[in-house]
Tab-separated table of C-alpha atoms in Angstrom:
chain	number	residue	atom	x	y	z
J	1	MET	CA	-19.967	-13.724	70.164
J	2	GLU	CA	-21.859	-16.929	69.622
J	3	ALA	CA	-20.466	-20.358	70.375
J	4	ARG	CA	-21.319	-23.086	67.861
J	5	LEU	CA	-21.875	-26.289	69.756
J	6	LEU	CA	-21.055	-29.273	67.599
J	7	GLN	CA	-21.312	-32.824	68.822
J	8	SER	CA	-18.880	-35.595	68.025
J	9	PRO	CA	-20.385	-39.101	68.128
J	10	SER	CA	-17.942	-40.044	70.859
J	11	SER	CA	-17.755	-36.743	72.715
J	12	THR	CA	-19.767	-34.373	74.848
J	13	TYR	CA	-20.573	-30.845	73.711
J	14	CYS	CA	-17.639	-28.506	73.531
J	15	PHE	CA	-16.890	-25.051	72.181
J	16	SER	CA	-13.981	-22.667	71.748
J	17	SER	CA	-13.763	-18.994	72.457
J	18	GLY	CA	-10.827	-16.947	71.362
J	19	SER	CA	-9.725	-14.104	69.327
J	20	CYS	CA	-3.240	-15.755	62.985
J	21	SER	CA	-0.163	-14.471	62.135
J	22	ILE	CA	2.485	-15.635	59.721
J	23	ASN	CA	5.147	-15.763	62.395
J	24	ARG	CA	3.831	-18.188	64.969
J	25	TYR	CA	5.112	-19.516	68.250
J	26	ARG	CA	4.142	-22.904	69.537
J	27	PHE	CA	4.126	-23.918	73.153
J	28	SER	CA	5.796	-27.294	73.505
J	29	SER	CA	5.706	-27.507	77.268
J	30	ALA	CA	3.101	-29.368	79.257
J	31	ILE	CA	1.682	-27.449	82.203
J	32	PRO	CA	0.389	-29.781	84.920
J	33	SER	CA	-1.343	-28.675	88.100
J	34	SER	CA	1.933	-27.370	89.509
J	35	PRO	CA	2.988	-23.836	88.445
J	36	ASN	CA	6.240	-25.049	86.897
J	37	PRO	CA	5.965	-26.207	83.274
J	38	LEU	CA	7.378	-29.591	82.338
J	39	SER	CA	9.012	-29.705	78.937
J	40	VAL	CA	8.054	-32.847	77.037
J	41	SER	CA	8.981	-32.041	73.467
J	42	PHE	CA	11.678	-30.474	71.347
J	43	PRO	CA	14.182	-28.218	73.070
J	44	GLN	CA	14.152	-24.555	72.153
J	45	LYS	CA	16.187	-23.851	69.049
J	46	THR	CA	17.376	-20.526	67.775
J	47	ARG	CA	17.429	-19.807	64.063
J	48	ARG	CA	20.488	-21.251	62.428
J	49	THR	CA	22.922	-19.607	60.075
J	50	THR	CA	22.473	-20.960	56.578
J	51	ASN	CA	24.614	-21.170	53.505
J	52	VAL	CA	22.818	-20.623	50.225
J	53	VAL	CA	23.927	-19.906	46.715
J	54	SER	CA	22.073	-16.849	45.458
J	55	MET	CA	21.452	-16.835	41.724
J	56	SER	CA	18.925	-14.016	41.542
J	57	LYS	CA	20.190	-10.582	42.442
J	58	LYS	CA	18.744	-7.170	41.645
J	59	ASP	CA	18.090	-6.787	37.965
J	60	GLY	CA	19.047	-3.290	36.876
J	61	ASP	CA	16.891	-0.738	38.642
J	62	ILE	CA	14.137	-3.246	39.506
J	63	GLU	CA	13.999	-3.893	43.230
J	64	SER	CA	14.237	-7.465	44.501
J	65	LEU	CA	11.149	-8.100	46.611
J	66	SER	CA	11.458	-9.702	50.037
J	67	TYR	CA	9.194	-11.016	52.790
J	68	LYS	CA	10.403	-8.359	55.221
J	69	GLY	CA	9.870	-5.639	52.628
J	70	SER	CA	6.316	-6.933	52.258
J	71	GLY	CA	5.684	-6.422	55.951
J	72	VAL	CA	6.561	-9.780	57.542
J	73	ASP	CA	9.719	-9.845	59.695
J	74	ILE	CA	10.696	-13.462	60.414
J	75	ASP	CA	13.547	-12.312	62.641
J	76	ALA	CA	11.126	-10.345	64.813
J	77	GLY	CA	9.033	-13.506	65.155
J	78	THR	CA	12.127	-15.433	66.202
J	79	GLU	CA	12.916	-12.789	68.795
J	80	LEU	CA	9.385	-13.046	70.198
J	81	VAL	CA	9.779	-16.813	70.533
J	82	ARG	CA	13.054	-16.247	72.408
J	83	ARG	CA	11.332	-13.921	74.846
J	84	ILE	CA	8.377	-16.251	75.333
J	85	ALA	CA	10.813	-19.081	76.068
J	86	LYS	CA	11.920	-17.188	79.173
J	87	MET	CA	8.349	-17.280	80.466
J	88	ALA	CA	7.386	-20.730	79.176
J	89	PRO	CA	10.503	-22.930	78.949
J	90	GLY	CA	10.459	-25.797	76.486
J	91	ILE	CA	8.899	-24.214	73.410
J	92	GLY	CA	10.243	-24.715	69.905
J	93	GLY	CA	8.491	-27.736	68.418
J	94	PHE	CA	5.699	-27.773	65.859
J	95	GLY	CA	3.129	-28.882	68.463
J	96	GLY	CA	2.736	-28.790	72.235
J	97	LEU	CA	2.740	-32.092	74.153
J	98	PHE	CA	0.780	-32.629	77.372
J	99	PRO	CA	0.927	-35.879	79.402
J	100	LEU	CA	-2.463	-37.564	79.561
J	101	GLY	CA	-2.723	-38.277	83.265
J	102	ALA	CA	-0.599	-41.177	84.427
J	103	GLY	CA	-1.200	-43.047	81.185
J	104	ASP	CA	1.088	-43.895	78.304
J	105	SER	CA	0.076	-41.105	75.920
J	106	TYR	CA	0.518	-37.411	75.221
J	107	LEU	CA	-2.084	-35.018	73.944
J	108	VAL	CA	-0.534	-32.916	71.158
J	109	ALA	CA	-1.990	-29.489	70.360
J	110	GLY	CA	-1.469	-26.889	67.662
J	111	THR	CA	-3.068	-23.627	66.608
J	112	ASP	CA	-2.815	-21.482	63.483
J	113	GLY	CA	-4.607	-19.375	60.905
J	114	VAL	CA	-4.294	-18.906	57.154
J	115	GLY	CA	-2.653	-15.485	57.079
J	116	THR	CA	-3.227	-13.074	54.229
J	117	LYS	CA	-4.307	-15.856	51.891
J	118	LEU	CA	-7.676	-14.596	53.100
J	119	LYS	CA	-7.113	-11.413	51.072
J	120	LEU	CA	-7.006	-13.510	47.897
J	121	ALA	CA	-10.101	-15.407	49.002
J	122	PHE	CA	-11.916	-12.068	49.202
J	123	GLU	CA	-10.631	-11.014	45.764
J	124	THR	CA	-11.294	-14.313	43.975
J	125	GLY	CA	-14.511	-15.233	45.763
J	126	ILE	CA	-13.069	-18.693	46.474
J	127	HIS	CA	-14.260	-19.413	50.007
J	128	HIS	CA	-15.137	-23.112	49.938
J	129	THR	CA	-11.518	-24.341	50.308
J	130	ILE	CA	-10.042	-21.831	52.761
J	131	GLY	CA	-11.349	-23.979	55.624
J	132	ILE	CA	-9.242	-26.881	54.343
J	133	ASP	CA	-6.206	-24.592	54.665
J	134	LEU	CA	-7.203	-23.764	58.218
J	135	VAL	CA	-7.411	-27.401	59.298
J	136	ALA	CA	-4.244	-28.323	57.397
J	137	MET	CA	-2.061	-25.759	59.131
J	138	SER	CA	-2.756	-27.231	62.563
J	139	VAL	CA	-3.089	-30.959	61.852
J	140	ASN	CA	0.053	-30.956	59.692
J	141	ASP	CA	1.903	-29.418	62.625
J	142	ILE	CA	0.804	-31.954	65.215
J	143	VAL	CA	1.398	-34.971	62.956
J	144	THR	CA	5.100	-34.046	62.961
J	145	SER	CA	5.162	-35.521	66.486
J	146	GLY	CA	3.543	-38.710	65.225
J	147	ALA	CA	0.181	-37.702	66.679
J	148	LYS	CA	-3.160	-38.766	65.224
J	149	PRO	CA	-5.555	-35.780	65.228
J	150	LEU	CA	-8.590	-36.279	67.441
J	151	PHE	CA	-10.584	-33.086	67.090
J	152	PHE	CA	-10.546	-29.547	65.729
J	153	LEU	CA	-12.117	-26.261	66.820
J	154	ASP	CA	-12.453	-23.071	64.791
J	155	TYR	CA	-12.945	-19.345	65.298
J	156	PHE	CA	-14.739	-17.302	62.605
J	157	ALA	CA	-14.916	-13.520	63.051
J	158	THR	CA	-16.560	-10.911	60.826
J	159	SER	CA	-18.139	-7.457	61.068
J	160	ARG	CA	-21.520	-8.554	59.723
J	161	LEU	CA	-22.447	-12.212	59.468
J	162	ASP	CA	-23.149	-13.361	55.907
J	163	VAL	CA	-24.647	-16.768	56.595
J	164	ASP	CA	-24.185	-18.097	53.055
J	165	LEU	CA	-20.506	-17.101	52.964
J	166	ALA	CA	-19.852	-18.474	56.454
J	167	GLU	CA	-21.476	-21.756	55.449
J	168	LYS	CA	-19.017	-22.089	52.534
J	169	VAL	CA	-16.054	-21.458	54.826
J	170	ILE	CA	-17.187	-23.927	57.465
J	171	LYS	CA	-17.977	-26.528	54.789
J	172	GLY	CA	-14.248	-26.350	53.942
J	173	ILE	CA	-13.393	-26.905	57.599
J	174	VAL	CA	-15.627	-29.978	57.624
J	175	ASP	CA	-13.885	-31.263	54.474
J	176	GLY	CA	-10.472	-30.686	56.075
J	177	CYS	CA	-11.489	-32.597	59.184
J	178	GLY	CA	-12.657	-35.445	56.957
J	179	GLN	CA	-9.309	-35.531	55.161
J	180	SER	CA	-7.464	-35.714	58.485
J	181	ASP	CA	-9.906	-38.156	60.084
J	182	CYS	CA	-10.707	-35.929	63.050
J	183	ALA	CA	-13.931	-34.516	64.502
J	184	LEU	CA	-15.021	-30.912	64.194
J	185	LEU	CA	-15.847	-30.593	67.858
J	186	GLY	CA	-16.892	-26.970	68.152
J	187	GLY	CA	-16.325	-23.387	67.140
J	188	GLU	CA	-16.983	-19.724	67.792
J	189	THR	CA	-18.705	-17.234	65.510
J	190	ALA	CA	-17.892	-13.629	66.398
J	191	GLU	CA	-19.864	-10.769	64.816
J	192	MET	CA	-17.860	-7.590	65.487
J	193	PRO	CA	-19.377	-4.481	63.828
J	194	ASP	CA	-16.861	-1.936	62.419
J	195	PHE	CA	-13.880	-4.199	63.173
J	196	TYR	CA	-13.462	-5.801	59.724
J	197	ALA	CA	-14.111	-4.406	56.244
J	198	GLU	CA	-17.440	-5.297	54.677
J	199	GLY	CA	-17.423	-8.850	53.304
J	200	GLU	CA	-14.178	-9.785	55.073
J	201	TYR	CA	-13.540	-12.213	57.910
J	202	ASP	CA	-10.740	-13.818	59.903
J	203	LEU	CA	-10.114	-17.431	60.839
J	204	SER	CA	-8.123	-19.375	63.383
J	205	GLY	CA	-8.163	-23.008	64.373
J	206	PHE	CA	-7.013	-25.413	67.034
J	207	ALA	CA	-6.241	-29.127	66.715
J	208	VAL	CA	-5.631	-31.750	69.393
J	209	GLY	CA	-4.211	-35.214	68.742
J	210	ILE	CA	-2.756	-38.147	70.645
J	211	VAL	CA	0.441	-40.174	70.486
J	212	LYS	CA	1.914	-42.929	72.650
J	213	LYS	CA	4.823	-41.681	74.747
J	214	ASP	CA	7.134	-44.313	73.296
J	215	SER	CA	6.133	-43.387	69.725
J	216	VAL	CA	6.801	-39.638	69.766
J	217	ILE	CA	8.751	-38.410	66.732
J	218	ASN	CA	11.181	-35.913	68.242
J	219	GLY	CA	14.372	-35.969	66.156
J	220	LYS	CA	16.589	-37.078	69.032
J	221	ASN	CA	17.867	-40.150	67.169
J	222	ILE	CA	18.752	-38.351	63.939
J	223	VAL	CA	22.365	-38.911	62.848
J	224	ALA	CA	24.550	-37.785	59.961
J	225	GLY	CA	23.748	-39.893	56.913
J	226	ASP	CA	20.012	-40.010	57.498
J	227	VAL	CA	17.927	-39.111	54.461
J	228	LEU	CA	15.495	-36.242	53.824
J	229	ILE	CA	12.336	-37.294	52.005
J	230	GLY	CA	10.108	-34.543	50.619
J	231	LEU	CA	6.359	-34.838	50.021
J	232	PRO	CA	4.938	-32.544	47.327
J	233	SER	CA	2.864	-29.473	48.070
J	234	SER	CA	-0.146	-28.261	46.087
J	235	GLY	CA	1.274	-24.762	45.743
J	236	VAL	CA	2.030	-21.924	48.142
J	237	HIS	CA	-0.195	-23.513	50.826
J	238	SER	CA	-0.881	-20.870	53.509
J	239	ASN	CA	2.372	-18.963	54.048
J	240	GLY	CA	4.134	-16.183	52.191
J	241	PHE	CA	1.038	-14.460	50.833
J	242	SER	CA	2.081	-10.988	51.946
J	243	LEU	CA	5.002	-11.342	49.532
J	244	VAL	CA	2.851	-13.081	46.909
J	245	ARG	CA	0.409	-10.189	46.866
J	246	LYS	CA	3.285	-7.738	46.265
J	247	VAL	CA	4.435	-9.907	43.355
J	248	VAL	CA	0.954	-10.007	41.854
J	249	ALA	CA	0.667	-6.219	42.097
J	250	ARG	CA	4.035	-5.738	40.399
J	251	SER	CA	3.381	-8.280	37.654
J	252	GLY	CA	0.381	-6.480	36.227
J	253	LEU	CA	-1.470	-9.783	35.877
J	254	SER	CA	-5.036	-10.258	37.012
J	255	LEU	CA	-5.931	-13.188	39.234
J	256	LYS	CA	-8.199	-14.235	36.353
J	257	ASP	CA	-5.258	-14.396	33.914
J	258	GLU	CA	-3.646	-17.731	33.108
J	259	LEU	CA	-0.601	-18.620	35.201
J	260	PRO	CA	2.436	-18.438	32.892
J	261	GLY	CA	3.610	-22.004	32.338
J	262	GLY	CA	0.587	-23.412	34.177
J	263	SER	CA	-2.806	-24.839	33.287
J	264	THR	CA	-5.049	-22.767	35.583
J	265	THR	CA	-5.673	-19.112	36.312
J	266	LEU	CA	-3.265	-17.361	38.644
J	267	GLY	CA	-6.003	-17.023	41.262
J	268	GLU	CA	-6.863	-20.726	41.141
J	269	ALA	CA	-3.195	-21.693	41.454
J	270	LEU	CA	-2.681	-19.432	44.458
J	271	MET	CA	-5.893	-20.573	46.157
J	272	ALA	CA	-5.160	-24.314	45.795
J	273	PRO	CA	-5.864	-25.729	49.274
J	274	THR	CA	-3.017	-26.876	51.487
J	275	VAL	CA	-2.272	-30.592	51.313
J	276	ILE	CA	-3.290	-32.464	54.462
J	277	TYR	CA	-0.520	-35.023	55.001
J	278	VAL	CA	-1.927	-36.737	58.085
J	279	LYS	CA	-3.011	-40.115	56.697
J	280	GLN	CA	0.035	-40.525	54.452
J	281	VAL	CA	2.530	-39.545	57.149
J	282	LEU	CA	0.948	-41.741	59.829
J	283	ASP	CA	0.995	-44.675	57.402
J	284	ILE	CA	4.698	-44.160	56.679
J	285	ILE	CA	5.476	-43.755	60.396
J	286	SER	CA	3.698	-47.031	61.189
J	287	ARG	CA	6.276	-48.967	59.168
J	288	GLY	CA	9.279	-47.575	61.021
J	289	GLY	CA	12.419	-45.601	60.335
J	290	VAL	CA	10.988	-42.076	60.631
J	291	LYS	CA	13.116	-39.993	63.014
J	292	GLY	CA	11.981	-36.408	62.462
J	293	ILE	CA	9.377	-34.453	60.497
J	294	ALA	CA	9.305	-30.789	59.488
J	295	HIS	CA	6.197	-29.010	58.216
J	296	ILE	CA	7.444	-26.470	55.659
J	297	THR	CA	5.527	-23.293	56.453
J	298	GLY	CA	6.722	-19.746	57.174
J	299	GLY	CA	10.532	-19.840	57.262
J	300	GLY	CA	10.672	-22.299	54.364
J	301	PHE	CA	13.377	-24.961	54.263
J	302	THR	CA	15.959	-22.718	55.864
J	303	ASP	CA	14.248	-22.227	59.205
J	304	ASN	CA	11.950	-25.244	59.532
J	305	ILE	CA	14.188	-28.223	58.756
J	306	PRO	CA	16.787	-27.410	61.469
J	307	ARG	CA	14.038	-27.350	64.114
J	308	VAL	CA	13.987	-31.155	64.191
J	309	PHE	CA	17.762	-31.711	64.407
J	310	PRO	CA	19.854	-32.359	67.492
J	311	ASP	CA	22.592	-29.789	68.057
J	312	GLY	CA	25.556	-30.129	65.737
J	313	LEU	CA	23.628	-31.461	62.748
J	314	GLY	CA	22.407	-29.789	59.575
J	315	ALA	CA	21.226	-30.688	56.093
J	316	VAL	CA	22.285	-30.504	52.496
J	317	ILE	CA	19.418	-29.992	50.041
J	318	HIS	CA	19.769	-31.062	46.410
J	319	THR	CA	17.765	-28.454	44.530
J	320	ASP	CA	17.665	-30.595	41.377
J	321	ALA	CA	15.924	-33.466	43.208
J	322	TRP	CA	12.481	-32.197	42.216
J	323	GLU	CA	11.134	-29.821	39.599
J	324	LEU	CA	10.252	-26.347	40.816
J	325	PRO	CA	6.527	-25.870	40.047
J	326	PRO	CA	5.588	-23.157	37.514
J	327	LEU	CA	3.893	-21.066	40.225
J	328	PHE	CA	7.129	-20.643	42.169
J	329	LYS	CA	9.106	-19.932	38.982
J	330	TRP	CA	6.638	-17.170	38.178
J	331	ILE	CA	6.768	-15.749	41.719
J	332	GLN	CA	10.564	-15.617	41.706
J	333	GLN	CA	10.892	-14.167	38.224
J	334	SER	CA	8.127	-11.589	38.609
J	335	GLY	CA	9.357	-10.457	42.016
J	336	ARG	CA	13.071	-10.698	41.188
J	337	ILE	CA	13.325	-12.616	44.455
J	338	GLU	CA	16.703	-13.969	45.485
J	339	ASP	CA	17.161	-17.700	45.990
J	340	SER	CA	17.885	-17.294	49.691
J	341	GLU	CA	14.640	-15.362	50.165
J	342	MET	CA	12.607	-17.963	48.267
J	343	ARG	CA	14.081	-20.746	50.416
J	344	ARG	CA	13.261	-18.932	53.647
J	345	THR	CA	9.730	-17.949	52.648
J	346	PHE	CA	8.103	-20.654	50.503
J	347	ASN	CA	7.819	-24.441	50.413
J	348	LEU	CA	9.003	-24.500	46.755
J	349	GLY	CA	6.879	-27.539	45.968
J	350	ILE	CA	7.743	-29.603	49.081
J	351	GLY	CA	5.264	-29.213	51.928
J	352	MET	CA	6.508	-31.855	54.382
J	353	VAL	CA	10.029	-33.194	54.984
J	354	MET	CA	10.664	-36.481	56.777
J	355	VAL	CA	14.071	-37.396	58.179
J	356	VAL	CA	14.405	-41.165	57.882
J	357	SER	CA	16.976	-43.914	58.087
J	358	PRO	CA	18.645	-44.969	54.815
J	359	GLU	CA	16.731	-48.274	54.973
J	360	ALA	CA	13.385	-46.512	55.383
J	361	ALA	CA	14.294	-44.169	52.524
J	362	LEU	CA	14.731	-47.140	50.175
J	363	ARG	CA	11.319	-48.473	51.177
J	364	ILE	CA	9.552	-45.121	50.820
J	365	LEU	CA	11.135	-44.331	47.463
J	366	GLY	CA	10.346	-47.845	46.260
J	367	GLU	CA	6.685	-47.346	47.104
J	368	ALA	CA	6.758	-43.987	45.349
J	369	LYS	CA	8.282	-45.614	42.257
J	370	ASN	CA	5.438	-48.137	42.287
J	371	GLY	CA	2.961	-45.279	42.136
J	372	ASP	CA	1.642	-45.521	45.699
J	373	TYR	CA	2.380	-41.810	46.191
J	374	VAL	CA	4.899	-39.146	45.163
J	375	ALA	CA	8.040	-38.621	47.236
J	376	HIS	CA	11.498	-37.248	46.524
J	377	ARG	CA	14.889	-37.810	48.094
J	378	ILE	CA	15.804	-34.158	48.556
J	379	GLY	CA	18.889	-34.343	50.751
J	380	GLU	CA	20.827	-35.813	53.644
J	381	VAL	CA	21.718	-34.993	57.236
J	382	ILE	CA	25.290	-33.783	57.668
J	383	ASN	CA	27.578	-32.740	60.486
J	384	GLY	CA	27.529	-29.008	61.061
J	385	GLU	CA	24.487	-26.846	61.684
J	386	GLY	CA	22.390	-25.037	59.082
J	387	VAL	CA	21.032	-25.840	55.660
J	388	THR	CA	23.263	-25.925	52.584
J	389	TYR	CA	21.887	-25.943	49.052
J	390	GLN	CA	23.563	-27.671	46.119
């Protein structure tokens, strides 16, 4: 394995060495010099029971596809988190917080991969944007704490190094770091003969940011009546592709065919890079009223939104508050996927959800109306745990 030593203008040389999964756990406990971890972020939360209205059942003899049936068991991932929590108390947030000495700030860290979206990259030959996905998955997680990303490190592994292909992938990582205003500080290139299929590779990444201790977004002040603001996604982003690939296989469409109801090919729509929300979210946070933020990844609305709530609170989502993008309509129809499964697997066109005060909601929606950006009021915080859909 070969470490790539990259220098940031304000940093010394640094590199990473390490070995992605759709079900991820995130350590949210800081581990100082003493052997006992100190929890400094969200308390551990178990998955909540949800109430959804299913409108898409089995159609005749055609099986309704599911994430679990495609090989990804979210409940097993939840169980692993529960077991890890016994060994490392304090996990459960989107990023891990570590006190920066005796100062007034926390370092916030996150790690992730891009899952089986890589399979579509191999099939389509679209490699120049997959690095943006890699950066997005980590920096979007740590910004939920209000942290500004500082630097990013990557891990690229393959059986036989194709320098031209690897250059395309890492160019995407550089672009993603530019979009999130952080430095690509280092990386690891691992050439592992016979481990991966010819022409294939795997990716993982690690982001570190910083936030003042008195500015951490942790959801503790959320109350019933607060408003859920949704920021649009660019598509599936980087979760749910094990199910997507099953849908594509069933549909009979080629990735080169036009997406029904869309304006691009199916492959281009599925490979659209994940939106990096860092600059927009930090700008909104700077003007006050943001109490909690959920990055909508694996687990969809159903599992991710409750992670930011204090006990006893839940959410109602108004499903008519935004238009479901054609890609998700096609996925649901072609896979005969039930509403509850869609809501627990995909972002459905909303990649980031902010929980804000009613006053902040008026300001944000006013700015959106003026064309500054796109945002939707998608729901409210209510008493009673779980997510209800109307």
